[in-house]
CSV table of C-alpha atoms in Angstrom, one decimal:
chain,number,residue,atom,x,y,z
A,11,MET,CA,121.2,90.0,152.3
A,12,LYS,CA,117.8,88.7,152.8
A,13,ILE,CA,117.1,92.7,152.1
A,14,LYS,CA,119.0,93.1,149.3
A,15,TYR,CA,117.2,89.5,147.5
A,16,LEU,CA,114.1,91.5,148.5
A,17,THR,CA,114.6,94.6,146.7
A,18,GLY,CA,116.5,93.6,143.7
A,19,VAL,CA,113.4,90.9,143.9
A,20,LEU,CA,110.5,94.1,143.9
A,21,ALA,CA,112.5,95.9,142.2
A,22,PHE,CA,112.4,93.3,139.4
A,23,ALA,CA,109.2,92.6,139.7
A,24,ILE,CA,107.2,96.3,139.6
A,25,CYS,CA,109.9,96.1,136.0
A,26,THR,CA,107.8,93.7,135.4
A,27,SER,CA,104.4,95.1,135.8
A,28,LEU,CA,105.4,98.8,133.9
A,29,ALA,CA,106.1,96.9,130.3
A,30,ILE,CA,102.8,94.6,131.0
A,31,ASN,CA,101.0,97.9,131.7
A,32,THR,CA,102.9,99.2,127.8
A,33,ASN,CA,101.9,96.7,125.8
A,34,ALA,CA,98.8,97.1,126.9
A,35,GLN,CA,98.1,100.2,125.8
A,36,GLU,CA,99.6,99.4,121.7
A,37,LYS,CA,97.3,100.1,119.4
A,38,LYS,CA,96.3,97.0,117.7
A,39,GLU,CA,94.5,96.5,114.2
A,40,SER,CA,91.5,94.9,113.9
A,41,GLY,CA,88.9,94.5,110.7
A,42,VAL,CA,86.4,97.0,112.7
A,43,GLY,CA,89.7,99.2,113.3
A,44,LYS,CA,90.3,99.6,109.7
A,45,ALA,CA,87.2,99.1,108.6
A,46,LEU,CA,86.5,102.9,110.1
A,47,ASP,CA,90.0,104.1,108.4
A,48,LYS,CA,88.8,102.5,105.3
A,49,THR,CA,85.6,105.3,106.2
A,50,GLY,CA,87.2,107.8,107.2
A,51,LYS,CA,89.3,108.4,104.1
A,52,ALA,CA,86.4,107.0,102.1
A,53,ILE,CA,84.4,110.1,102.9
A,54,GLY,CA,87.4,112.4,103.2
A,55,LYS,CA,88.0,111.9,99.9
A,56,THR,CA,83.5,112.8,99.1
A,57,ALA,CA,83.8,115.4,101.0
A,58,THR,CA,86.9,117.2,99.2
A,59,THR,CA,85.3,115.9,95.5
A,60,VAL,CA,82.0,117.5,96.9
A,61,GLY,CA,83.5,121.0,98.1
A,62,ASN,CA,85.5,121.5,94.2
A,63,LYS,CA,82.1,120.1,92.4
A,64,THR,CA,80.0,123.0,94.8
A,65,ALA,CA,82.8,125.8,94.3
A,66,GLU,CA,82.9,125.1,90.5
A,67,VAL,CA,78.9,125.8,90.1
A,68,ALA,CA,79.4,129.1,92.0
A,69,VAL,CA,82.6,130.4,90.6
A,70,LYS,CA,81.1,129.1,87.0
A,71,GLY,CA,77.2,131.2,88.1
A,72,THR,CA,79.6,134.6,89.4
A,73,ALA,CA,81.3,134.2,86.2
A,74,LYS,CA,78.0,133.9,84.1
A,75,VAL,CA,76.7,136.9,85.2
A,76,ALA,CA,79.0,139.3,85.8
A,77,ASP,CA,81.4,137.9,83.2
A,78,GLN,CA,80.6,138.3,79.0
A,79,THR,CA,81.1,135.0,78.4
A,80,PHE,CA,83.8,134.8,74.6
A,81,LYS,CA,81.1,133.3,71.7
A,82,GLY,CA,83.1,131.1,69.5
A,83,LYS,CA,86.2,129.8,71.8
A,84,MET,CA,87.5,127.3,74.6
A,85,ALA,CA,89.5,126.7,76.6
A,86,PRO,CA,92.5,124.1,76.7
A,87,ASP,CA,90.4,122.2,78.9
A,88,GLY,CA,87.4,122.6,76.9
A,89,SER,CA,84.9,125.0,78.6
A,90,ASP,CA,83.9,128.4,77.5
A,91,VAL,CA,86.3,131.4,77.5
A,92,TYR,CA,84.9,134.0,80.1
A,93,ILE,CA,86.4,138.4,79.5
A,94,ASP,CA,85.9,140.0,82.9
A,95,GLY,CA,85.9,144.4,83.5
A,96,LYS,CA,89.6,144.0,82.8
A,97,ASN,CA,89.1,142.6,79.8
A,98,LYS,CA,91.4,139.5,81.5
A,99,LYS,CA,90.0,136.3,79.8
A,100,TYR,CA,90.0,133.0,82.0
A,101,TYR,CA,88.2,130.2,82.2
A,102,ILE,CA,87.4,127.5,85.4
A,103,ASN,CA,88.8,124.6,86.3
A,104,LYS,CA,87.5,121.5,88.4
A,105,LYS,CA,88.4,123.2,91.5
A,106,GLY,CA,85.7,126.3,91.1
A,107,ALA,CA,89.4,128.6,90.5
A,108,LYS,CA,89.6,131.2,87.8
A,109,ILE,CA,92.9,130.0,85.4
A,110,TYR,CA,93.4,133.2,83.2
A,111,LEU,CA,94.5,132.7,79.5
A,112,LYS,CA,96.8,133.9,77.3
A,113,ALA,CA,96.3,134.3,73.8
A,114,SER,CA,97.7,131.7,72.8
A,115,GLN,CA,96.4,128.9,75.4
A,116,ILE,CA,92.5,129.9,73.5
A,117,LYS,CA,91.5,128.6,71.0
A,118,THR,CA,88.5,128.1,68.9
A,119,ARG,CA,84.8,126.3,69.2
A,120,PRO,CA,84.2,123.9,66.8
A,121,GLN,CA,81.4,123.7,65.2
A,122,THR,CA,78.7,121.2,65.2
A,123,LYS,CA,76.8,119.8,62.1
A,124,LYS,CA,73.3,120.5,62.8
C-alpha cells in the first residue's frame, strides 16, 4: 500500500513540475516587448516606402531616357504619360509599376497661366 501511495505522490509531483515549466516558457508582454514590436513595424513600413519611391524614381528615369513623353497629356492621377517603342501609352504609379492606358483614360493637361 505504501508503494502505491508513494508512486501516486511521485507521479503527481512530476506532473506538477511539468506544468510549472511550461508556464515559465510562455512569452510575457512587457513594455519593452511592445516597444520593440512597434519599432519593428515602423521600420518595415519605412523600408517599404523607401523601396517604392526608389523604384518609382528609377523607372521614371529610364522612361525619360528610353521613351517619349506625351506632351500636353496626363494620366488619371496627374502624372506624365509616356509612349514606348510599340506606341503604347503608360504612366508610372507610386510603386514604380508601368500602368498602360486606354485612349479614354488619357486627359488633356490644363494650361498654366503666366
